[in-house]
CSV table of N, CA, C and O in Angstrom, one decimal:
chain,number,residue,atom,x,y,z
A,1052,UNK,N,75.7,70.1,102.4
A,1052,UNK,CA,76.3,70.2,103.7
A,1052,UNK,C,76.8,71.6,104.1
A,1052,UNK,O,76.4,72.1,105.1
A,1053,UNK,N,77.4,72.2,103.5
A,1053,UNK,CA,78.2,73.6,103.6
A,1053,UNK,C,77.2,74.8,102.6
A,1053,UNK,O,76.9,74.6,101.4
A,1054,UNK,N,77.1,75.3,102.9
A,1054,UNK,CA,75.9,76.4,101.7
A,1054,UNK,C,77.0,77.1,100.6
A,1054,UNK,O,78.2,77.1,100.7
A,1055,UNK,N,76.4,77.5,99.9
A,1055,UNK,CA,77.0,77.5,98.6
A,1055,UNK,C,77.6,79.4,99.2
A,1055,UNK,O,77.1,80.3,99.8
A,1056,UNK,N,78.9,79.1,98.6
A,1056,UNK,CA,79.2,81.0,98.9
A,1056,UNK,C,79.3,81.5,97.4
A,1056,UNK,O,79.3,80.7,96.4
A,1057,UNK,N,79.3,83.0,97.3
A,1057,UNK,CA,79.1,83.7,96.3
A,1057,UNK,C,80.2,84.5,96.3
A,1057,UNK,O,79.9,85.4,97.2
A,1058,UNK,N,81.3,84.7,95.9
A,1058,UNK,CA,82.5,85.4,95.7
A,1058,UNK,C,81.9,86.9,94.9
A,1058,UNK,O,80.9,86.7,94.2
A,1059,UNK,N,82.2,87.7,94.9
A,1059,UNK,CA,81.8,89.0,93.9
A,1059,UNK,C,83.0,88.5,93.2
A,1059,UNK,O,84.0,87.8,93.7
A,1060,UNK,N,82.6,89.2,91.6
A,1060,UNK,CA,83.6,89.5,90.5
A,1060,UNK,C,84.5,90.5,91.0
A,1060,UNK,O,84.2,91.5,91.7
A,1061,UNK,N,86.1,90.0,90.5
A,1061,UNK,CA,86.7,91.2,90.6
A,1061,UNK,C,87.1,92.2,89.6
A,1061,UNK,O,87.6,92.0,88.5
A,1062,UNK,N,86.7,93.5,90.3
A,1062,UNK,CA,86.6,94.6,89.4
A,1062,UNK,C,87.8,95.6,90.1
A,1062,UNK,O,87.9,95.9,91.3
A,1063,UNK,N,88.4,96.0,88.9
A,1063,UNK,CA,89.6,96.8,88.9
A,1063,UNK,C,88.9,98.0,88.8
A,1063,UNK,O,88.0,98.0,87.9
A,1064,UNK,N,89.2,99.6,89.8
A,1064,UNK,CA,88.5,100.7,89.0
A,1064,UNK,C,89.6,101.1,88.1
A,1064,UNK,O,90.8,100.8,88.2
A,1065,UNK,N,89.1,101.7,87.2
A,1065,UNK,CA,89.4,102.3,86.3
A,1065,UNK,C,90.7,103.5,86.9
A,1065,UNK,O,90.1,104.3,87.7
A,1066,UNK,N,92.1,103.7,86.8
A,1066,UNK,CA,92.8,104.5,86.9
A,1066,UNK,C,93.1,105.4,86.0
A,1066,UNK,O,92.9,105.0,84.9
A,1067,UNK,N,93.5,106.7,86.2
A,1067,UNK,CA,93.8,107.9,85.5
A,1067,UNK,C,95.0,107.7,85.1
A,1067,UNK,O,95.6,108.1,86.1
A,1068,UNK,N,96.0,107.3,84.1
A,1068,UNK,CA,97.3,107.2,84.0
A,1068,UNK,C,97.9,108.5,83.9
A,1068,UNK,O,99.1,108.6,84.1
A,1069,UNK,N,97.2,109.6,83.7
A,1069,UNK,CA,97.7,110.8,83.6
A,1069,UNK,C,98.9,110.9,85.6
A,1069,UNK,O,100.0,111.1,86.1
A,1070,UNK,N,97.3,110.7,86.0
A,1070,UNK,CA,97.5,111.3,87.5
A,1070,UNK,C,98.6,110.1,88.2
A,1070,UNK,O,99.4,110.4,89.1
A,1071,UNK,N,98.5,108.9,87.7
A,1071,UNK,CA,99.4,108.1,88.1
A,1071,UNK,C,100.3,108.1,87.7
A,1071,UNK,O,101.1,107.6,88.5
A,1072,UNK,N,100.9,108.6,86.5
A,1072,UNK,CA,102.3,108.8,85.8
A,1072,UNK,C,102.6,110.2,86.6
A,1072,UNK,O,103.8,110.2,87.1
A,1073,UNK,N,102.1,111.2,86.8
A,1073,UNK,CA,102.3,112.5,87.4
A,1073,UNK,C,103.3,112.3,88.9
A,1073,UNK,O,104.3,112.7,89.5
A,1074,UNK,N,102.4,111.4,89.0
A,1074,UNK,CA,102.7,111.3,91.3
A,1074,UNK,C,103.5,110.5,90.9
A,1074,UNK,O,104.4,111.1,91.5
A,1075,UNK,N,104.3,109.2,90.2
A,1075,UNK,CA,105.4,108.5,90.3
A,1075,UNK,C,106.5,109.5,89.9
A,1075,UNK,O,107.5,109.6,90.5
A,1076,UNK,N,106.3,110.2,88.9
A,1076,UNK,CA,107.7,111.2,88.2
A,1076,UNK,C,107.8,112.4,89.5
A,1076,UNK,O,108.9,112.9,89.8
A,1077,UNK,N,106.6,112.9,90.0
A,1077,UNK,CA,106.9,113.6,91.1
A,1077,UNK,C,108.2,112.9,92.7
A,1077,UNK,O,109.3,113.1,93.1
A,1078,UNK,N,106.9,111.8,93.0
A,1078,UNK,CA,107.7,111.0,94.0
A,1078,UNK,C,109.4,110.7,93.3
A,1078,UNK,O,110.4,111.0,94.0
A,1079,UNK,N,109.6,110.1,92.0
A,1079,UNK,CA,111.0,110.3,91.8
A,1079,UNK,C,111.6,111.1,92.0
A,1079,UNK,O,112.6,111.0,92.8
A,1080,UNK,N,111.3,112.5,91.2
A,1080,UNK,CA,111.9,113.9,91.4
A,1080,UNK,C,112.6,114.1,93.1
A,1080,UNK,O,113.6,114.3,93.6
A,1081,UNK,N,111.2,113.7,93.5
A,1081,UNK,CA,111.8,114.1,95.0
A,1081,UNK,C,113.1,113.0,95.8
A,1081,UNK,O,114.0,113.4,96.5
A,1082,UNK,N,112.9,111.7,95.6
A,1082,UNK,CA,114.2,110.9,95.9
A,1082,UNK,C,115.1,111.2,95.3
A,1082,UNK,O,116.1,111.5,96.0
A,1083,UNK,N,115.3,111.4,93.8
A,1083,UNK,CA,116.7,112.1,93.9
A,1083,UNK,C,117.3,113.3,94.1
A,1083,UNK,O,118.5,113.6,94.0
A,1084,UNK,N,115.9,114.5,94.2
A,1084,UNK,CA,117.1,116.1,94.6
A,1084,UNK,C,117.0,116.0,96.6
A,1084,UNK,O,117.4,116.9,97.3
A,1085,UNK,N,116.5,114.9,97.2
A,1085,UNK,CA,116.5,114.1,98.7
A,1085,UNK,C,118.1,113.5,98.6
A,1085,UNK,O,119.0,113.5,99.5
A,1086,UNK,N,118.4,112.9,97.2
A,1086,UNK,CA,119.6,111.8,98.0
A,1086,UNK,C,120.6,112.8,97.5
A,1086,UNK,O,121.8,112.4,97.7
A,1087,UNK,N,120.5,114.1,96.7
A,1087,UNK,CA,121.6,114.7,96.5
A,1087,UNK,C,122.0,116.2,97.2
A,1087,UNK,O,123.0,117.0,97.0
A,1088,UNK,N,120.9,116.2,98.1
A,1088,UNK,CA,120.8,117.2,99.2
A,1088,UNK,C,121.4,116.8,100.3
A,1088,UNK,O,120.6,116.6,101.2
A,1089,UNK,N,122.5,116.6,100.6
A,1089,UNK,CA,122.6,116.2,102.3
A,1089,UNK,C,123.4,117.1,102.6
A,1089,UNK,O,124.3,117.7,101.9
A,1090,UNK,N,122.8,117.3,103.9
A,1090,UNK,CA,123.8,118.3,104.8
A,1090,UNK,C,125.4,118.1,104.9
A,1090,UNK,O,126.0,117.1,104.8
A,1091,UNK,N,125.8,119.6,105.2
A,1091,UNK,CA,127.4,120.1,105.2
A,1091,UNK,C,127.8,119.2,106.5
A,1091,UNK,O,128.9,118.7,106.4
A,1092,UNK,N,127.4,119.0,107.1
A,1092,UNK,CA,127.8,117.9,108.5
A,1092,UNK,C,127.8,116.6,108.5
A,1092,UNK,O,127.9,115.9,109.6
A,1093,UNK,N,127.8,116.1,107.4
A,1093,UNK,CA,127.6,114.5,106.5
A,1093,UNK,C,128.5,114.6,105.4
A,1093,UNK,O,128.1,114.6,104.3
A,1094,UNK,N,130.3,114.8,105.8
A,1094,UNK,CA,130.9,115.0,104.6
A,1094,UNK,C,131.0,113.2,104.4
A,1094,UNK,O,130.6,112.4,105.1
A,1095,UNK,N,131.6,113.1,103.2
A,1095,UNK,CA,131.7,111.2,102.9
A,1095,UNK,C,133.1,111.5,102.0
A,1095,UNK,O,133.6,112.6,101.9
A,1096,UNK,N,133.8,110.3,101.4
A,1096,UNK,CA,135.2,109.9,100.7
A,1096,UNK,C,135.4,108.9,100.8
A,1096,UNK,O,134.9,108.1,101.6
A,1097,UNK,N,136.0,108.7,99.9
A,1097,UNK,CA,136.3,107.1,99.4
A,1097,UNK,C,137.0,106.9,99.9
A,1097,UNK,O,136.5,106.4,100.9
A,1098,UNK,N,138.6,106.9,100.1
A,1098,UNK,CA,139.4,107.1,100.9
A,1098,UNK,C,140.4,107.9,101.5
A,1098,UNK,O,141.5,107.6,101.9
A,1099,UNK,N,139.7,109.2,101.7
A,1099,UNK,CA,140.3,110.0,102.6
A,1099,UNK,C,139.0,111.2,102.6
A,1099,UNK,O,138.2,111.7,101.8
A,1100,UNK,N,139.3,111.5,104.5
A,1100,UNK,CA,138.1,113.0,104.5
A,1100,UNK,C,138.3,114.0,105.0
A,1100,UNK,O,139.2,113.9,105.8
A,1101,UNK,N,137.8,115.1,104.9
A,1101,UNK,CA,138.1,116.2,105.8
A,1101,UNK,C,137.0,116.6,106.3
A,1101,UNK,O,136.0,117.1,105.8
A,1102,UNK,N,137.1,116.0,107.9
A,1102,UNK,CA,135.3,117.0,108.9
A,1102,UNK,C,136.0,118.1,109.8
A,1102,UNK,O,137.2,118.4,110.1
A,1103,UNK,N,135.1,118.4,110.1
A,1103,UNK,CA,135.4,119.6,111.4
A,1103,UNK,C,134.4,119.7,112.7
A,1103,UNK,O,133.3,119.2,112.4
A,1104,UNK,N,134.5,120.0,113.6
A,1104,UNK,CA,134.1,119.6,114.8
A,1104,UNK,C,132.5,119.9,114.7
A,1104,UNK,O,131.9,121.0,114.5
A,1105,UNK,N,131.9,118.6,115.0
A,1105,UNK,CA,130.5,118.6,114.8
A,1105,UNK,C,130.0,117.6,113.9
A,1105,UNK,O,128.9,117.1,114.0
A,1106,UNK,N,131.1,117.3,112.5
A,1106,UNK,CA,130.4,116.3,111.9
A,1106,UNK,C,130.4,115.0,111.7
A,1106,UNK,O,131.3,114.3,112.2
A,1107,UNK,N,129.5,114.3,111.0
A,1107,UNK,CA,129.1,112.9,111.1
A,1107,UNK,C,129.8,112.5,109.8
A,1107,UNK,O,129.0,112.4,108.8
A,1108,UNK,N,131.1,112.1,109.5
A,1108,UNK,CA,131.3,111.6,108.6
A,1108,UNK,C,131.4,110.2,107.9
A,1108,UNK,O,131.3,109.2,108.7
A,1109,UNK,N,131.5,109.9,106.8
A,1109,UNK,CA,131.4,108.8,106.0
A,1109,UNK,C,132.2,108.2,105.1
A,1109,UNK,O,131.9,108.1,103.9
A,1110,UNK,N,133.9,107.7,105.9
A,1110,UNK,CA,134.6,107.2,104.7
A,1110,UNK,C,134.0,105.9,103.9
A,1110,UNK,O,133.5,105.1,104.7
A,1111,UNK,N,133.9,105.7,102.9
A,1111,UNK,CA,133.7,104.3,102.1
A,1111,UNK,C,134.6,103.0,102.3
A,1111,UNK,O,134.1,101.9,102.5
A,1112,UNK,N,136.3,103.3,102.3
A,1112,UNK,CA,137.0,102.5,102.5
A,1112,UNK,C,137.6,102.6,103.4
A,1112,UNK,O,137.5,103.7,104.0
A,1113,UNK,N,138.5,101.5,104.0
A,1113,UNK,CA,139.4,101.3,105.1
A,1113,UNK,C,140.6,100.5,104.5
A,1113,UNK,O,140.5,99.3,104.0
A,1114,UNK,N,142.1,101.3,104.7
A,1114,UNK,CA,142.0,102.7,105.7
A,1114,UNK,C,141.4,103.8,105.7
A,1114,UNK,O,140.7,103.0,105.1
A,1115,UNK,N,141.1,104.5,105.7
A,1115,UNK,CA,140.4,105.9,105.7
A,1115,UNK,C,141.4,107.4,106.1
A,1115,UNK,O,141.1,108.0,107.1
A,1116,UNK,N,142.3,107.8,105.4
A,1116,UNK,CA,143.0,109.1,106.1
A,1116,UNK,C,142.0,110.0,106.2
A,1116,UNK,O,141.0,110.3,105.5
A,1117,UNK,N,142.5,110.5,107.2
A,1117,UNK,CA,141.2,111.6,108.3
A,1117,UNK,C,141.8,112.6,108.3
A,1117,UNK,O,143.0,112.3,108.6
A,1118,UNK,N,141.5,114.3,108.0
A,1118,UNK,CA,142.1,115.1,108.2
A,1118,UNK,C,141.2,115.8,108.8
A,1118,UNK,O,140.1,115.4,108.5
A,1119,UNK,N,141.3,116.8,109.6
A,1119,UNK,CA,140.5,117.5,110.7
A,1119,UNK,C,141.0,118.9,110.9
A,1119,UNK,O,142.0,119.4,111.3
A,1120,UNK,N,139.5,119.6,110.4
A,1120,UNK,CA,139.7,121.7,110.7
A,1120,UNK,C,139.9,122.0,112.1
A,1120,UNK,O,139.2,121.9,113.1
A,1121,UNK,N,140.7,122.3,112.0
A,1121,UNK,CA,140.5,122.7,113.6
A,1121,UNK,C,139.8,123.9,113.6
A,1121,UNK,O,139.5,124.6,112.7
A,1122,UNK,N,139.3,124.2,115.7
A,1122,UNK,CA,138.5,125.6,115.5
A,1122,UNK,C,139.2,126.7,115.2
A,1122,UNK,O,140.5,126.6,115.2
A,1123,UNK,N,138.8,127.9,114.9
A,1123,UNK,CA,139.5,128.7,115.0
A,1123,UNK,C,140.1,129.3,116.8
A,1123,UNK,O,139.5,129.0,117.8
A,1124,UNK,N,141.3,130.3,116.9
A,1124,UNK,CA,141.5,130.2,118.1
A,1124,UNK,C,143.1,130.5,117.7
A,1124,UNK,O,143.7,130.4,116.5
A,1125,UNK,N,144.0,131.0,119.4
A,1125,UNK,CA,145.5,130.7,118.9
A,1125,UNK,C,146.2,130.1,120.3
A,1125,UNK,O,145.9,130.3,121.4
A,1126,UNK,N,147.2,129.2,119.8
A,1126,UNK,CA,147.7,127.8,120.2
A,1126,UNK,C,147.5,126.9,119.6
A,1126,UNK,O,147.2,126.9,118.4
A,1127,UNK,N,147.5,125.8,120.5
A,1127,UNK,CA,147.4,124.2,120.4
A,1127,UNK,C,146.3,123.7,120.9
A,1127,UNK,O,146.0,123.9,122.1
A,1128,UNK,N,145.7,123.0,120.1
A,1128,UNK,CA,144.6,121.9,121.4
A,1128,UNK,C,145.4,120.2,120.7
A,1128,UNK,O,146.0,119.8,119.8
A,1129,UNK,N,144.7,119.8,122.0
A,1129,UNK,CA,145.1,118.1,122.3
A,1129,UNK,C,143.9,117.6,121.1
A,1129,UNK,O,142.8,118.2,121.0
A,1130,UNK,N,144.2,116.6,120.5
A,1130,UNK,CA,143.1,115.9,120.0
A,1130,UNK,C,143.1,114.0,119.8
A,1130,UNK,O,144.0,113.1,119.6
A,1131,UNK,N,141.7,113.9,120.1
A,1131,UNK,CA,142.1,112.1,121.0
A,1131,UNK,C,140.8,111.5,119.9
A,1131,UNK,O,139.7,111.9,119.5
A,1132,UNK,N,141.5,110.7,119.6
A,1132,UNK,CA,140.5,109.5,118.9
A,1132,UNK,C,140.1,108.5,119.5
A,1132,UNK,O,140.9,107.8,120.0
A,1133,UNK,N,138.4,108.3,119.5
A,1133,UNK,CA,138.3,107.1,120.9
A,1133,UNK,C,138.9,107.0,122.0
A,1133,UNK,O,139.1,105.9,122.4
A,1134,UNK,N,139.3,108.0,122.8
A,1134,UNK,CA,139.8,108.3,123.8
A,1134,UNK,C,141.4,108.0,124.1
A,1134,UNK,O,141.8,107.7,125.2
A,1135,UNK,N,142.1,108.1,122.6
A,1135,UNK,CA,143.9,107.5,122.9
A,1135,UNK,C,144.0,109.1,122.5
A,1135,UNK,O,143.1,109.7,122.0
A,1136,UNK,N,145.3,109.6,122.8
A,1136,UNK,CA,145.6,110.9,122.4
A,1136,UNK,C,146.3,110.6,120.5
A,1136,UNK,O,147.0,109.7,120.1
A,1137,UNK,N,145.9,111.2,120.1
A,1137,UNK,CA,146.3,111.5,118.8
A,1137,UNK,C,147.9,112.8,118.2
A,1137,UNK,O,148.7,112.8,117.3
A,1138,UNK,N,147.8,113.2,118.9
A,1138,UNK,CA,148.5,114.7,118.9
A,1138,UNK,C,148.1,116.1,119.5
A,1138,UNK,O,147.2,116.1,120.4
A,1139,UNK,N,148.8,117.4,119.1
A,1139,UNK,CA,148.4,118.3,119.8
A,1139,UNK,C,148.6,119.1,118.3
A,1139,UNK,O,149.6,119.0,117.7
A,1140,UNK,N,147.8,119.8,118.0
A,1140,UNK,CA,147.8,120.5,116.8
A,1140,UNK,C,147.6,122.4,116.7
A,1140,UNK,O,147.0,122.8,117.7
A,1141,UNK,N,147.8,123.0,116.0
A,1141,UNK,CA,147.4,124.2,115.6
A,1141,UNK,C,146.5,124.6,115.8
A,1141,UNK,O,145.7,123.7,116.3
A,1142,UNK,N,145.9,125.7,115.6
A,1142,UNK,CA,144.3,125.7,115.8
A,1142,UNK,C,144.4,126.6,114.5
A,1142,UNK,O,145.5,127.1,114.2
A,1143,UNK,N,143.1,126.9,113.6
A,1143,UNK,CA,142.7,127.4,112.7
A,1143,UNK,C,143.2,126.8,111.8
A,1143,UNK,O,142.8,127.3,110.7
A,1144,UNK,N,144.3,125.7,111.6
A,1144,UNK,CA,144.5,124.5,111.1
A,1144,UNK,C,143.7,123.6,110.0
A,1144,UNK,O,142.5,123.7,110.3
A,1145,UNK,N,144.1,123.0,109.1
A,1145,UNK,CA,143.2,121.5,108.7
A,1145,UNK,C,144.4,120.6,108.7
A,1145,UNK,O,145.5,120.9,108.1
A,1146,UNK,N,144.2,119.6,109.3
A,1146,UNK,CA,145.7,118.7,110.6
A,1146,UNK,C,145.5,117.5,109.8
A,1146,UNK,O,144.3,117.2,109.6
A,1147,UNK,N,146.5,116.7,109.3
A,1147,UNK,CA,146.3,115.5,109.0
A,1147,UNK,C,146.6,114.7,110.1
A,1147,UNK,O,147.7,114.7,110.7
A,1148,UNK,N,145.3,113.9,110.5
A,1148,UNK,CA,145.3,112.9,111.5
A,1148,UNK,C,145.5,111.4,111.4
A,1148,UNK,O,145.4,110.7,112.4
A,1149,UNK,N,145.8,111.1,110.1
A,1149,UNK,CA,146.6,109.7,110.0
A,1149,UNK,C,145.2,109.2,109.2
A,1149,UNK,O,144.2,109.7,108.8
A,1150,UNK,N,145.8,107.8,109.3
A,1150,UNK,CA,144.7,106.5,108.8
A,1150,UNK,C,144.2,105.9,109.6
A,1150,UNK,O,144.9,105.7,110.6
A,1151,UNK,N,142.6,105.0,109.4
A,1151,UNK,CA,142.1,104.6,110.5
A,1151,UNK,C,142.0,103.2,109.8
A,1151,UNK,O,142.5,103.1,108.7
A,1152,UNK,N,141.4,102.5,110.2
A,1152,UNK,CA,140.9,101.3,109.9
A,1152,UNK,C,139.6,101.1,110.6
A,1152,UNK,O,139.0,100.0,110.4
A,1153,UNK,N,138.9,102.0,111.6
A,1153,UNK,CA,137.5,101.6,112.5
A,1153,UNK,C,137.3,102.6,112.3
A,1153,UNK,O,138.1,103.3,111.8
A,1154,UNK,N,135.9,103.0,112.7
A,1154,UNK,CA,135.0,104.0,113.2
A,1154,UNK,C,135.7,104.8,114.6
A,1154,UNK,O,136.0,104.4,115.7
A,1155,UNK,N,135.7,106.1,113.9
A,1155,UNK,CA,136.9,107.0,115.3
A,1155,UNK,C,135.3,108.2,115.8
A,1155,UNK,O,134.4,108.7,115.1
A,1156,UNK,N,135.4,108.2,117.3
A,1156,UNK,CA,135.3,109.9,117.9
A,1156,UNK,C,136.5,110.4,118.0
A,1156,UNK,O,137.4,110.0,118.8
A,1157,UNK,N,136.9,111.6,116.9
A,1157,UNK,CA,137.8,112.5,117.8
A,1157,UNK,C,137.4,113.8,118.7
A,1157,UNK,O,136.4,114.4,118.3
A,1158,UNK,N,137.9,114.0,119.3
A,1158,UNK,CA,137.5,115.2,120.6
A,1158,UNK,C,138.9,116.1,120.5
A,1158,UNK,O,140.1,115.7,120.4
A,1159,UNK,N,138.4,117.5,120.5
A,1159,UNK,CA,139.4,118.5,120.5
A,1159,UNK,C,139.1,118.5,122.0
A,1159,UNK,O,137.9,118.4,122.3
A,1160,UNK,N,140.2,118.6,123.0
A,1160,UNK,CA,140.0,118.7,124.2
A,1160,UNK,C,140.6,120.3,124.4
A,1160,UNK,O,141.5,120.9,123.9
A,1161,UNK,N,139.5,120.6,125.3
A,1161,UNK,CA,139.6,122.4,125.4
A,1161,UNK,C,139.4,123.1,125.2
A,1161,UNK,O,139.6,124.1,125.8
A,1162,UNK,N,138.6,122.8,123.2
A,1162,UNK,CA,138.0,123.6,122.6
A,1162,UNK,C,136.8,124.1,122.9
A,1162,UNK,O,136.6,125.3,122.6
A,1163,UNK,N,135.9,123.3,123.4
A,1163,UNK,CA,134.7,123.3,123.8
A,1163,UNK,C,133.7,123.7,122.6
A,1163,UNK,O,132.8,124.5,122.4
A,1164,UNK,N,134.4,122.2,121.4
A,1164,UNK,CA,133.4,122.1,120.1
A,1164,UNK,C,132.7,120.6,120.3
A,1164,UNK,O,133.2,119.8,121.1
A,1165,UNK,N,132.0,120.4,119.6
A,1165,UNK,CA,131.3,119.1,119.7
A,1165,UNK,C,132.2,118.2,119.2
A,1165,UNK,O,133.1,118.6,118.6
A,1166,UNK,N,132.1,116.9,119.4
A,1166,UNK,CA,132.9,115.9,119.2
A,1166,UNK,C,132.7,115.5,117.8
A,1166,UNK,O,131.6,115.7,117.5
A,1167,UNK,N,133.5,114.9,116.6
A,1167,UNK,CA,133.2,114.8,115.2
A,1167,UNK,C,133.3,112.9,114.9
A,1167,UNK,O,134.4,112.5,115.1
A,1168,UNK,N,132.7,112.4,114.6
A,1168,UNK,CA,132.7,111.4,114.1
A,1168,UNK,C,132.8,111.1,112.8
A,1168,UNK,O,132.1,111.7,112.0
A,1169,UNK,N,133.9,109.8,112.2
A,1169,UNK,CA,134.0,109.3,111.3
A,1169,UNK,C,133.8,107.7,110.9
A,1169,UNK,O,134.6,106.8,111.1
A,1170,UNK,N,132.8,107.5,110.5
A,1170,UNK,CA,132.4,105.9,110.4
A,1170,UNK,C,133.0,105.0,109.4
A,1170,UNK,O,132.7,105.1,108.2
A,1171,UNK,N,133.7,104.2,109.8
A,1171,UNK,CA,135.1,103.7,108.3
A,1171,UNK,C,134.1,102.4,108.9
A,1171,UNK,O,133.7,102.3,110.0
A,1172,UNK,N,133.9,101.1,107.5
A,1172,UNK,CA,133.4,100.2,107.3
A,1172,UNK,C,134.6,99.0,107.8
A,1172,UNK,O,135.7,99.4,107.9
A,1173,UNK,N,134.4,97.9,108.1
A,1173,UNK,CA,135.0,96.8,108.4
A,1173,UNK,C,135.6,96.1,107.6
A,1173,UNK,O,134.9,95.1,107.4
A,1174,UNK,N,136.9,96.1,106.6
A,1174,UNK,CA,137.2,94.9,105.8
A,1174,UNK,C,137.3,94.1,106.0
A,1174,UNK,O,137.8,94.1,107.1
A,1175,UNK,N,137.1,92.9,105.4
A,1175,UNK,CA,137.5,91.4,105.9
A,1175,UNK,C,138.3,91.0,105.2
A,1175,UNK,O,138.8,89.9,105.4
């Protein structure tokens, strides 16, 4: 009723182990001097960090004490986390800005530096 099918044998080609041990120990090499390379704008801490205006940081735990460079310059600037005022600090400064428990934008208002973010994880 149905015609007879004919599957081919499966044949494996033959691999170079040289060249395939080569490109895996390479490809590793490269993941880890990749995950131990990150940029000066990606600082991280376990529980406490120091960024400065511009960077993306990464506490591990929560709370997270945050301290922050200010720019250089002379006076005071205002500085607001998520948009509540925080204080008004020194400039050329590194300011301790307390503890967080969330993910903060602080904004130096006036300075006219980029805003710095710190991403603190959620405990439950």
């Amino acid at each position: 009723m149905f015609p007879a099918r004919s599957n081919p044998p499966l044949v494996w080609p033959k691999a170079d182990l040289s060249s395939c041990m080569t490109a895996l120990a390479l490809s590793a090499f490269l993941l880890l001097v990749g995950g131990c390379a990150s940029s000066p704008n990606d600082p991280s801490g376990s529980i406490s960090i120091t960024v400065k205006p511009g960077d993306t940081g990464t506490c591990a735990t929560s709370p997270c004490q945050v301290s922050l460079q200010m720019p250089p310059g002379s006076g005071s600037y205002e500085v607001t986390g998520n948009q509540v005022k925080i204080g008004t600090y020194p400039a050329g400064q590194t300011v301790n800005l307390g503890s967080y428990w969330n993910t903060q934008r602080f904004d130096i208002v006036g300075a006219n530096v980029p805003a710095t973010y710190v991403y603190i994880p959620r405990q439950r």
